[in-house]
């Protein structure tokens, strides 16, 4: 596993060291079991709690999780740091009405992934811990939702995740290992791209989709070695999170150590 050696600051968030595998956002594990919403955004929520006052729900987690995956960080405590309200954002209005704090919203206000966090992590010292099994699927997993389709296919141990993605008429291919260093040009291009709802072009939108796919499939889904082919449409987190959930629910997850 890899964690930060000391806290790292990004826009809206602080990433702190964690001594055990896995990522938590405001105390909630970033796994399929804790996804409370997945459509235009992804929220994590601890539904075993009857209250929302103590930070048990975090909004727009996909951007910070995708940055962590692109930087190969597999263990971290993410803490929302915003202290002021921005009532132009629906997530802030919800938090205020539910008596939560502005720090429960951890997504970038401009619809970017989190360029400041990506830069800070790129300069940070990462501490390596015990190696963990890598995960893939035992057989292809297909899923359709909201006019989109996705397929997750097995890949050899240590190969990472290959994305082949279409959004409208635009396409992108990318190779990402969520446990290692990744291509700086890819990271820079993704960090400069806004979410599809704010993107001026399909080309920018499909570039942005890589950070969302890394979040939803590699981090939340927990997959390290896959081929991912996706035709994305609007509100595609229902598609991408849905594929990860389907693999887990159907017992198609394989954990492997290097032989």
PDB file of C-alpha atoms in Angstrom:
ATOM      1  CA  UNK A   1       0.000   0.000   0.000  1.00  0.00           C
ATOM      2  CA  UNK A   2       1.044   3.654  -0.418  1.00  0.00           C
ATOM      3  CA  UNK A   3       0.120   6.590   1.785  1.00  0.00           C
ATOM      4  CA  UNK A   4       1.376  10.137   2.249  1.00  0.00           C
ATOM      5  CA  UNK A   5       4.237  10.521   4.704  1.00  0.00           C
ATOM      6  CA  UNK A   6       2.665  13.740   6.045  1.00  0.00           C
ATOM      7  CA  UNK A   7      -0.585  15.667   5.413  1.00  0.00           C
ATOM      8  CA  UNK A   8      -1.066  17.169   1.958  1.00  0.00           C
ATOM      9  CA  UNK A   9      -3.410  20.066   1.139  1.00  0.00           C
ATOM     10  CA  UNK A  10      -5.575  20.406  -1.960  1.00  0.00           C
ATOM     11  CA  UNK A  11      -8.614  22.457  -2.922  1.00  0.00           C
ATOM     12  CA  UNK A  12     -11.413  21.749  -0.416  1.00  0.00           C
ATOM     13  CA  UNK A  13      -9.527  18.827   1.178  1.00  0.00           C
ATOM     14  CA  UNK A  14      -6.596  17.658   3.253  1.00  0.00           C
ATOM     15  CA  UNK A  15      -5.152  14.183   2.705  1.00  0.00           C
ATOM     16  CA  UNK A  16      -3.697  12.624   5.847  1.00  0.00           C
ATOM     17  CA  UNK A  17      -1.581   9.472   6.331  1.00  0.00           C
ATOM     18  CA  UNK A  18      -3.355   6.204   7.054  1.00  0.00           C
ATOM     19  CA  UNK A  19      -1.600   3.152   8.440  1.00  0.00           C
ATOM     20  CA  UNK A  20      -4.003   0.547   7.042  1.00  0.00           C
ATOM     21  CA  UNK A  21      -5.147  -0.063   3.458  1.00  0.00           C
ATOM     22  CA  UNK A  22      -8.081   1.833   2.054  1.00  0.00           C
ATOM     23  CA  UNK A  23      -9.275   5.409   1.691  1.00  0.00           C
ATOM     24  CA  UNK A  24     -11.801   7.162   3.919  1.00  0.00           C
ATOM     25  CA  UNK A  25     -13.526  10.478   3.265  1.00  0.00           C
ATOM     26  CA  UNK A  26     -14.629  12.286   6.407  1.00  0.00           C
ATOM     27  CA  UNK A  27     -14.519   8.945   8.188  1.00  0.00           C
ATOM     28  CA  UNK A  28     -16.544   6.962   5.620  1.00  0.00           C
ATOM     29  CA  UNK A  29     -14.793   4.183   3.653  1.00  0.00           C
ATOM     30  CA  UNK A  30     -14.584   4.741  -0.101  1.00  0.00           C
ATOM     31  CA  UNK A  31     -16.021   1.358  -1.093  1.00  0.00           C
ATOM     32  CA  UNK A  32     -19.121   0.163  -2.930  1.00  0.00           C
ATOM     33  CA  UNK A  33     -20.818  -0.580   0.403  1.00  0.00           C
ATOM     34  CA  UNK A  34     -20.899   3.112   1.302  1.00  0.00           C
ATOM     35  CA  UNK A  35     -22.059   4.702  -1.950  1.00  0.00           C
ATOM     36  CA  UNK A  36     -25.187   6.687  -1.137  1.00  0.00           C
ATOM     37  CA  UNK A  37     -25.663   8.398  -4.496  1.00  0.00           C
ATOM     38  CA  UNK A  38     -24.283   7.799  -7.975  1.00  0.00           C
ATOM     39  CA  UNK A  39     -25.634   9.738 -10.951  1.00  0.00           C
ATOM     40  CA  UNK A  40     -24.393  13.249 -11.715  1.00  0.00           C
ATOM     41  CA  UNK A  41     -22.053  12.897  -8.714  1.00  0.00           C
ATOM     42  CA  UNK A  42     -20.954  10.298  -6.172  1.00  0.00           C
ATOM     43  CA  UNK A  43     -21.664  10.628  -2.448  1.00  0.00           C
ATOM     44  CA  UNK A  44     -20.398   8.399   0.336  1.00  0.00           C
ATOM     45  CA  UNK A  45     -22.687   7.878   3.311  1.00  0.00           C
ATOM     46  CA  UNK A  46     -22.711   5.711   6.403  1.00  0.00           C
ATOM     47  CA  UNK A  47     -26.334   4.577   6.425  1.00  0.00           C
ATOM     48  CA  UNK A  48     -25.899   2.791   9.762  1.00  0.00           C
ATOM     49  CA  UNK A  49     -25.955   6.232  11.375  1.00  0.00           C
ATOM     50  CA  UNK A  50     -29.324   7.857  11.969  1.00  0.00           C
ATOM     51  CA  UNK A  51     -27.896  11.384  11.869  1.00  0.00           C
ATOM     52  CA  UNK A  52     -26.042  13.405   9.273  1.00  0.00           C
ATOM     53  CA  UNK A  53     -24.661  15.965  11.694  1.00  0.00           C
ATOM     54  CA  UNK A  54     -21.308  14.377  12.457  1.00  0.00           C
ATOM     55  CA  UNK A  55     -19.943  14.202   8.943  1.00  0.00           C
ATOM     56  CA  UNK A  56     -21.336  10.838   7.910  1.00  0.00           C
ATOM     57  CA  UNK A  57     -22.025  11.950   4.333  1.00  0.00           C
ATOM     58  CA  UNK A  58     -19.569  13.429   1.843  1.00  0.00           C
ATOM     59  CA  UNK A  59     -20.559  14.961  -1.479  1.00  0.00           C
ATOM     60  CA  UNK A  60     -18.803  14.875  -4.872  1.00  0.00           C
ATOM     61  CA  UNK A  61     -16.130  12.431  -3.719  1.00  0.00           C
ATOM     62  CA  UNK A  62     -15.232  11.198  -7.212  1.00  0.00           C
ATOM     63  CA  UNK A  63     -12.795  14.002  -7.930  1.00  0.00           C
ATOM     64  CA  UNK A  64     -10.570  13.616  -4.889  1.00  0.00           C
ATOM     65  CA  UNK A  65     -10.734   9.812  -5.115  1.00  0.00           C
ATOM     66  CA  UNK A  66      -9.778   9.883  -8.790  1.00  0.00           C
ATOM     67  CA  UNK A  67      -6.773  12.101  -8.066  1.00  0.00           C
ATOM     68  CA  UNK A  68      -5.608   9.711  -5.348  1.00  0.00           C
ATOM     69  CA  UNK A  69      -5.929   6.813  -7.786  1.00  0.00           C
ATOM     70  CA  UNK A  70      -3.998   8.633 -10.499  1.00  0.00           C
ATOM     71  CA  UNK A  71      -1.232   9.345  -7.962  1.00  0.00           C
ATOM     72  CA  UNK A  72      -1.153   5.732  -6.770  1.00  0.00           C
ATOM     73  CA  UNK A  73      -2.233   6.496  -3.192  1.00  0.00           C
ATOM     74  CA  UNK A  74      -4.067   3.496  -1.747  1.00  0.00           C
ATOM     75  CA  UNK A  75      -4.317   4.462   1.934  1.00  0.00           C
ATOM     76  CA  UNK A  76      -5.467   7.895   3.107  1.00  0.00           C
ATOM     77  CA  UNK A  77      -7.804   9.820   5.363  1.00  0.00           C
ATOM     78  CA  UNK A  78      -9.439  12.599   3.351  1.00  0.00           C
ATOM     79  CA  UNK A  79     -10.836  15.500   5.375  1.00  0.00           C
ATOM     80  CA  UNK A  80     -13.005  18.256   3.927  1.00  0.00           C
ATOM     81  CA  UNK A  81     -11.563  21.655   4.818  1.00  0.00           C
ATOM     82  CA  UNK A  82     -14.013  24.214   3.447  1.00  0.00           C
ATOM     83  CA  UNK A  83     -15.370  26.531   6.137  1.00  0.00           C
ATOM     84  CA  UNK A  84     -17.601  28.904   4.152  1.00  0.00           C
ATOM     85  CA  UNK A  85     -20.885  28.217   2.394  1.00  0.00           C
ATOM     86  CA  UNK A  86     -21.396  28.567  -1.349  1.00  0.00           C
ATOM     87  CA  UNK A  87     -25.153  28.520  -1.747  1.00  0.00           C
ATOM     88  CA  UNK A  88     -24.875  28.602  -5.529  1.00  0.00           C
ATOM     89  CA  UNK A  89     -23.952  24.923  -5.237  1.00  0.00           C
ATOM     90  CA  UNK A  90     -26.847  22.514  -4.551  1.00  0.00           C
ATOM     91  CA  UNK A  91     -24.610  20.322  -2.386  1.00  0.00           C
ATOM     92  CA  UNK A  92     -23.959  23.233  -0.056  1.00  0.00           C
ATOM     93  CA  UNK A  93     -27.670  24.010   0.191  1.00  0.00           C
ATOM     94  CA  UNK A  94     -28.348  20.375   1.108  1.00  0.00           C
ATOM     95  CA  UNK A  95     -25.590  20.358   3.728  1.00  0.00           C
ATOM     96  CA  UNK A  96     -26.859  23.552   5.288  1.00  0.00           C
ATOM     97  CA  UNK A  97     -30.429  22.252   5.477  1.00  0.00           C
ATOM     98  CA  UNK A  98     -29.213  18.980   7.020  1.00  0.00           C
ATOM     99  CA  UNK A  99     -27.093  20.822   9.622  1.00  0.00           C
ATOM    100  CA  UNK A 100     -23.842  19.524   8.199  1.00  0.00           C
ATOM    101  CA  UNK A 101     -20.668  21.525   7.608  1.00  0.00           C
ATOM    102  CA  UNK A 102     -19.305  22.983   4.341  1.00  0.00           C
ATOM    103  CA  UNK A 103     -16.437  20.485   4.684  1.00  0.00           C
ATOM    104  CA  UNK A 104     -18.830  17.675   3.795  1.00  0.00           C
ATOM    105  CA  UNK A 105     -18.565  18.844   0.174  1.00  0.00           C
ATOM    106  CA  UNK A 106     -15.162  17.723  -1.101  1.00  0.00           C
ATOM    107  CA  UNK A 107     -15.572  18.347  -4.843  1.00  0.00           C
ATOM    108  CA  UNK A 108     -13.964  21.244  -6.716  1.00  0.00           C
ATOM    109  CA  UNK A 109     -16.314  24.214  -7.105  1.00  0.00           C
ATOM    110  CA  UNK A 110     -15.245  24.795 -10.734  1.00  0.00           C
ATOM    111  CA  UNK A 111     -15.937  21.214 -11.798  1.00  0.00           C
ATOM    112  CA  UNK A 112     -12.245  20.337 -12.100  1.00  0.00           C
ATOM    113  CA  UNK A 113     -10.847  17.152 -10.524  1.00  0.00           C
ATOM    114  CA  UNK A 114      -8.428  18.841  -8.071  1.00  0.00           C
ATOM    115  CA  UNK A 115      -5.316  20.238  -9.774  1.00  0.00           C
ATOM    116  CA  UNK A 116      -3.846  21.579  -6.525  1.00  0.00           C
ATOM    117  CA  UNK A 117      -4.095  18.176  -4.867  1.00  0.00           C
ATOM    118  CA  UNK A 118      -2.605  16.413  -7.888  1.00  0.00           C
ATOM    119  CA  UNK A 119       0.349  18.817  -7.854  1.00  0.00           C
ATOM    120  CA  UNK A 120       0.855  18.496  -4.101  1.00  0.00           C
ATOM    121  CA  UNK A 121       0.744  14.701  -4.236  1.00  0.00           C
ATOM    122  CA  UNK A 122       3.192  14.709  -7.119  1.00  0.00           C
ATOM    123  CA  UNK A 123       5.685  16.532  -4.903  1.00  0.00           C
ATOM    124  CA  UNK A 124       4.885  14.653  -1.681  1.00  0.00           C
ATOM    125  CA  UNK A 125       6.809  11.808  -0.117  1.00  0.00           C
ATOM    126  CA  UNK A 126       4.821   8.593  -0.290  1.00  0.00           C
ATOM    127  CA  UNK A 127       5.385   5.885   2.284  1.00  0.00           C
ATOM    128  CA  UNK A 128       5.049   2.261   1.229  1.00  0.00           C
ATOM    129  CA  UNK A 129       3.571  -0.357   3.532  1.00  0.00           C
ATOM    130  CA  UNK A 130       2.817  -4.051   3.256  1.00  0.00           C
ATOM    131  CA  UNK A 131       1.888  -5.258  -0.219  1.00  0.00           C
ATOM    132  CA  UNK A 132      -1.768  -6.115  -0.723  1.00  0.00           C
ATOM    133  CA  UNK A 133      -3.450  -8.484  -3.193  1.00  0.00           C
ATOM    134  CA  UNK A 134      -4.426  -6.891  -6.486  1.00  0.00           C
ATOM    135  CA  UNK A 135      -7.990  -7.276  -7.736  1.00  0.00           C
ATOM    136  CA  UNK A 136      -9.552  -8.051 -11.084  1.00  0.00           C
ATOM    137  CA  UNK A 137     -12.758  -9.741 -12.246  1.00  0.00           C
ATOM    138  CA  UNK A 138     -13.083 -13.463 -12.855  1.00  0.00           C
ATOM    139  CA  UNK A 139     -15.075 -12.914 -16.054  1.00  0.00           C
ATOM    140  CA  UNK A 140     -16.371  -9.969 -18.091  1.00  0.00           C
ATOM    141  CA  UNK A 141     -18.905  -7.762 -16.331  1.00  0.00           C
ATOM    142  CA  UNK A 142     -21.259  -5.710 -18.489  1.00  0.00           C
ATOM    143  CA  UNK A 143     -23.643  -3.040 -17.306  1.00  0.00           C
ATOM    144  CA  UNK A 144     -25.944  -0.508 -18.954  1.00  0.00           C
ATOM    145  CA  UNK A 145     -27.551   2.599 -17.454  1.00  0.00           C
ATOM    146  CA  UNK A 146     -28.795   6.026 -18.551  1.00  0.00           C
ATOM    147  CA  UNK A 147     -28.030   5.372 -22.209  1.00  0.00           C
ATOM    148  CA  UNK A 148     -24.471   4.187 -21.589  1.00  0.00           C
ATOM    149  CA  UNK A 149     -22.722   0.820 -21.531  1.00  0.00           C
ATOM    150  CA  UNK A 150     -19.584  -0.445 -19.825  1.00  0.00           C
ATOM    151  CA  UNK A 151     -17.637  -3.681 -19.734  1.00  0.00           C
ATOM    152  CA  UNK A 152     -14.993  -4.717 -17.215  1.00  0.00           C
ATOM    153  CA  UNK A 153     -12.682  -7.505 -18.391  1.00  0.00           C
ATOM    154  CA  UNK A 154      -9.938  -9.432 -16.566  1.00  0.00           C
ATOM    155  CA  UNK A 155      -6.328  -8.427 -17.070  1.00  0.00           C
ATOM    156  CA  UNK A 156      -3.057 -10.019 -16.044  1.00  0.00           C
ATOM    157  CA  UNK A 157      -1.641  -9.404 -12.573  1.00  0.00           C
ATOM    158  CA  UNK A 158       0.193  -6.081 -12.296  1.00  0.00           C
ATOM    159  CA  UNK A 159      -0.982  -4.753 -15.663  1.00  0.00           C
ATOM    160  CA  UNK A 160      -3.060  -1.897 -14.269  1.00  0.00           C
ATOM    161  CA  UNK A 161      -6.262  -0.589 -15.828  1.00  0.00           C
ATOM    162  CA  UNK A 162      -6.642   0.199 -19.507  1.00  0.00           C
ATOM    163  CA  UNK A 163      -9.495   2.573 -20.318  1.00  0.00           C
ATOM    164  CA  UNK A 164     -11.079   2.791 -23.762  1.00  0.00           C
ATOM    165  CA  UNK A 165     -13.801   5.418 -23.434  1.00  0.00           C
ATOM    166  CA  UNK A 166     -16.301   7.142 -25.716  1.00  0.00           C
ATOM    167  CA  UNK A 167     -18.392  10.195 -24.867  1.00  0.00           C
ATOM    168  CA  UNK A 168     -20.486  11.427 -27.771  1.00  0.00           C
ATOM    169  CA  UNK A 169     -18.151  11.547 -30.754  1.00  0.00           C
ATOM    170  CA  UNK A 170     -15.000  11.867 -28.631  1.00  0.00           C
ATOM    171  CA  UNK A 171     -12.774   8.985 -27.517  1.00  0.00           C
ATOM    172  CA  UNK A 172      -9.805   8.504 -25.218  1.00  0.00           C
ATOM    173  CA  UNK A 173      -7.490   5.661 -24.280  1.00  0.00           C
ATOM    174  CA  UNK A 174      -5.475   5.685 -21.072  1.00  0.00           C
ATOM    175  CA  UNK A 175      -3.349   3.350 -18.969  1.00  0.00           C
ATOM    176  CA  UNK A 176      -3.475   3.812 -15.191  1.00  0.00           C
ATOM    177  CA  UNK A 177      -2.013   1.756 -12.360  1.00  0.00           C
ATOM    178  CA  UNK A 178      -3.917   2.828  -9.212  1.00  0.00           C
ATOM    179  CA  UNK A 179      -1.023   1.586  -7.059  1.00  0.00           C
ATOM    180  CA  UNK A 180       1.894   3.245  -8.841  1.00  0.00           C
ATOM    181  CA  UNK A 181       3.150   6.410 -10.519  1.00  0.00           C
ATOM    182  CA  UNK A 182       1.344   7.329 -13.713  1.00  0.00           C
ATOM    183  CA  UNK A 183       1.995   9.398 -16.823  1.00  0.00           C
ATOM    184  CA  UNK A 184       2.372  13.103 -15.988  1.00  0.00           C
ATOM    185  CA  UNK A 185       0.988  14.276 -19.326  1.00  0.00           C
ATOM    186  CA  UNK A 186      -2.162  12.233 -18.739  1.00  0.00           C
ATOM    187  CA  UNK A 187      -2.559  13.605 -15.211  1.00  0.00           C
ATOM    188  CA  UNK A 188      -2.074  17.204 -16.390  1.00  0.00           C
ATOM    189  CA  UNK A 189      -4.611  16.850 -19.191  1.00  0.00           C
ATOM    190  CA  UNK A 190      -7.170  15.281 -16.863  1.00  0.00           C
ATOM    191  CA  UNK A 191      -6.647  17.966 -14.191  1.00  0.00           C
ATOM    192  CA  UNK A 192      -7.318  20.702 -16.760  1.00  0.00           C
ATOM    193  CA  UNK A 193     -10.632  19.173 -17.871  1.00  0.00           C
ATOM    194  CA  UNK A 194     -14.009  20.089 -16.401  1.00  0.00           C
ATOM    195  CA  UNK A 195     -16.893  17.780 -15.629  1.00  0.00           C
ATOM    196  CA  UNK A 196     -19.106  17.070 -18.681  1.00  0.00           C
ATOM    197  CA  UNK A 197     -21.816  19.429 -17.413  1.00  0.00           C
ATOM    198  CA  UNK A 198     -19.382  22.340 -17.624  1.00  0.00           C
ATOM    199  CA  UNK A 199     -17.071  21.172 -20.410  1.00  0.00           C
ATOM    200  CA  UNK A 200     -17.073  23.278 -23.591  1.00  0.00           C
ATOM    201  CA  UNK A 201     -16.495  20.197 -25.760  1.00  0.00           C
ATOM    202  CA  UNK A 202     -16.947  16.455 -25.847  1.00  0.00           C
ATOM    203  CA  UNK A 203     -13.168  16.092 -26.105  1.00  0.00           C
ATOM    204  CA  UNK A 204     -12.704  17.824 -22.761  1.00  0.00           C
ATOM    205  CA  UNK A 205     -15.577  15.866 -21.230  1.00  0.00           C
ATOM    206  CA  UNK A 206     -14.153  12.491 -22.242  1.00  0.00           C
ATOM    207  CA  UNK A 207     -10.746  13.507 -20.878  1.00  0.00           C
ATOM    208  CA  UNK A 208     -12.371  14.423 -17.557  1.00  0.00           C
ATOM    209  CA  UNK A 209     -14.135  11.059 -17.496  1.00  0.00           C
ATOM    210  CA  UNK A 210     -10.815   9.341 -16.784  1.00  0.00           C
ATOM    211  CA  UNK A 211     -10.662  10.787 -13.263  1.00  0.00           C
ATOM    212  CA  UNK A 212     -14.255   9.657 -12.669  1.00  0.00           C
ATOM    213  CA  UNK A 213     -13.558   6.154 -13.957  1.00  0.00           C
ATOM    214  CA  UNK A 214     -10.429   5.861 -11.825  1.00  0.00           C
ATOM    215  CA  UNK A 215     -12.532   6.885  -8.838  1.00  0.00           C
ATOM    216  CA  UNK A 216     -15.539   4.658  -9.512  1.00  0.00           C
ATOM    217  CA  UNK A 217     -13.813   1.539 -10.817  1.00  0.00           C
ATOM    218  CA  UNK A 218     -10.286   1.557  -9.380  1.00  0.00           C
ATOM    219  CA  UNK A 219     -10.789   3.238  -6.003  1.00  0.00           C
ATOM    220  CA  UNK A 220     -14.423   2.638  -5.020  1.00  0.00           C
ATOM    221  CA  UNK A 221     -14.586  -0.635  -6.949  1.00  0.00           C
ATOM    222  CA  UNK A 222     -11.163  -1.673  -5.668  1.00  0.00           C
ATOM    223  CA  UNK A 223      -9.891  -2.932  -9.029  1.00  0.00           C
ATOM    224  CA  UNK A 224      -6.219  -2.779 -10.009  1.00  0.00           C
ATOM    225  CA  UNK A 225      -6.003  -4.861 -13.198  1.00  0.00           C
ATOM    226  CA  UNK A 226      -8.764  -4.479 -15.789  1.00  0.00           C
ATOM    227  CA  UNK A 227      -9.647  -3.603 -19.337  1.00  0.00           C
ATOM    228  CA  UNK A 228     -12.498  -1.088 -19.206  1.00  0.00           C
ATOM    229  CA  UNK A 229     -14.488  -0.270 -22.325  1.00  0.00           C
ATOM    230  CA  UNK A 230     -17.173   2.365 -21.821  1.00  0.00           C
ATOM    231  CA  UNK A 231     -19.662   4.336 -23.883  1.00  0.00           C
ATOM    232  CA  UNK A 232     -20.670   7.155 -21.571  1.00  0.00           C
ATOM    233  CA  UNK A 233     -23.781   9.305 -21.574  1.00  0.00           C
ATOM    234  CA  UNK A 234     -25.112  11.858 -19.102  1.00  0.00           C
ATOM    235  CA  UNK A 235     -25.185  11.050 -15.380  1.00  0.00           C
ATOM    236  CA  UNK A 236     -22.697   8.264 -16.023  1.00  0.00           C
ATOM    237  CA  UNK A 237     -21.768   7.565 -12.400  1.00  0.00           C
ATOM    238  CA  UNK A 238     -24.822   5.309 -12.223  1.00  0.00           C
ATOM    239  CA  UNK A 239     -23.139   3.325 -14.979  1.00  0.00           C
ATOM    240  CA  UNK A 240     -19.590   3.279 -13.641  1.00  0.00           C
ATOM    241  CA  UNK A 241     -20.418   2.730  -9.971  1.00  0.00           C
ATOM    242  CA  UNK A 242     -23.091   0.273 -11.077  1.00  0.00           C
ATOM    243  CA  UNK A 243     -20.536  -1.904 -12.872  1.00  0.00           C
ATOM    244  CA  UNK A 244     -18.318  -2.031  -9.787  1.00  0.00           C
ATOM    245  CA  UNK A 245     -21.281  -2.893  -7.561  1.00  0.00           C
ATOM    246  CA  UNK A 246     -22.423  -5.591  -9.999  1.00  0.00           C
ATOM    247  CA  UNK A 247     -19.024  -7.288  -9.926  1.00  0.00           C
ATOM    248  CA  UNK A 248     -19.010  -7.376  -6.129  1.00  0.00           C
ATOM    249  CA  UNK A 249     -22.654  -8.379  -5.732  1.00  0.00           C
ATOM    250  CA  UNK A 250     -22.255 -11.288  -8.179  1.00  0.00           C
ATOM    251  CA  UNK A 251     -19.068 -12.613  -6.570  1.00  0.00           C
ATOM    252  CA  UNK A 252     -16.910 -11.867  -9.626  1.00  0.00           C
ATOM    253  CA  UNK A 253     -14.007 -10.214  -7.792  1.00  0.00           C
ATOM    254  CA  UNK A 254     -10.672 -12.052  -7.766  1.00  0.00           C
ATOM    255  CA  UNK A 255      -7.883 -11.140  -5.347  1.00  0.00           C
ATOM    256  CA  UNK A 256      -4.417 -12.168  -6.544  1.00  0.00           C
ATOM    257  CA  UNK A 257      -0.903 -11.992  -5.216  1.00  0.00           C
ATOM    258  CA  UNK A 258       2.133 -12.157  -7.461  1.00  0.00           C
ATOM    259  CA  UNK A 259       3.181 -15.797  -7.890  1.00  0.00           C
TER     260      UNK A 259
END
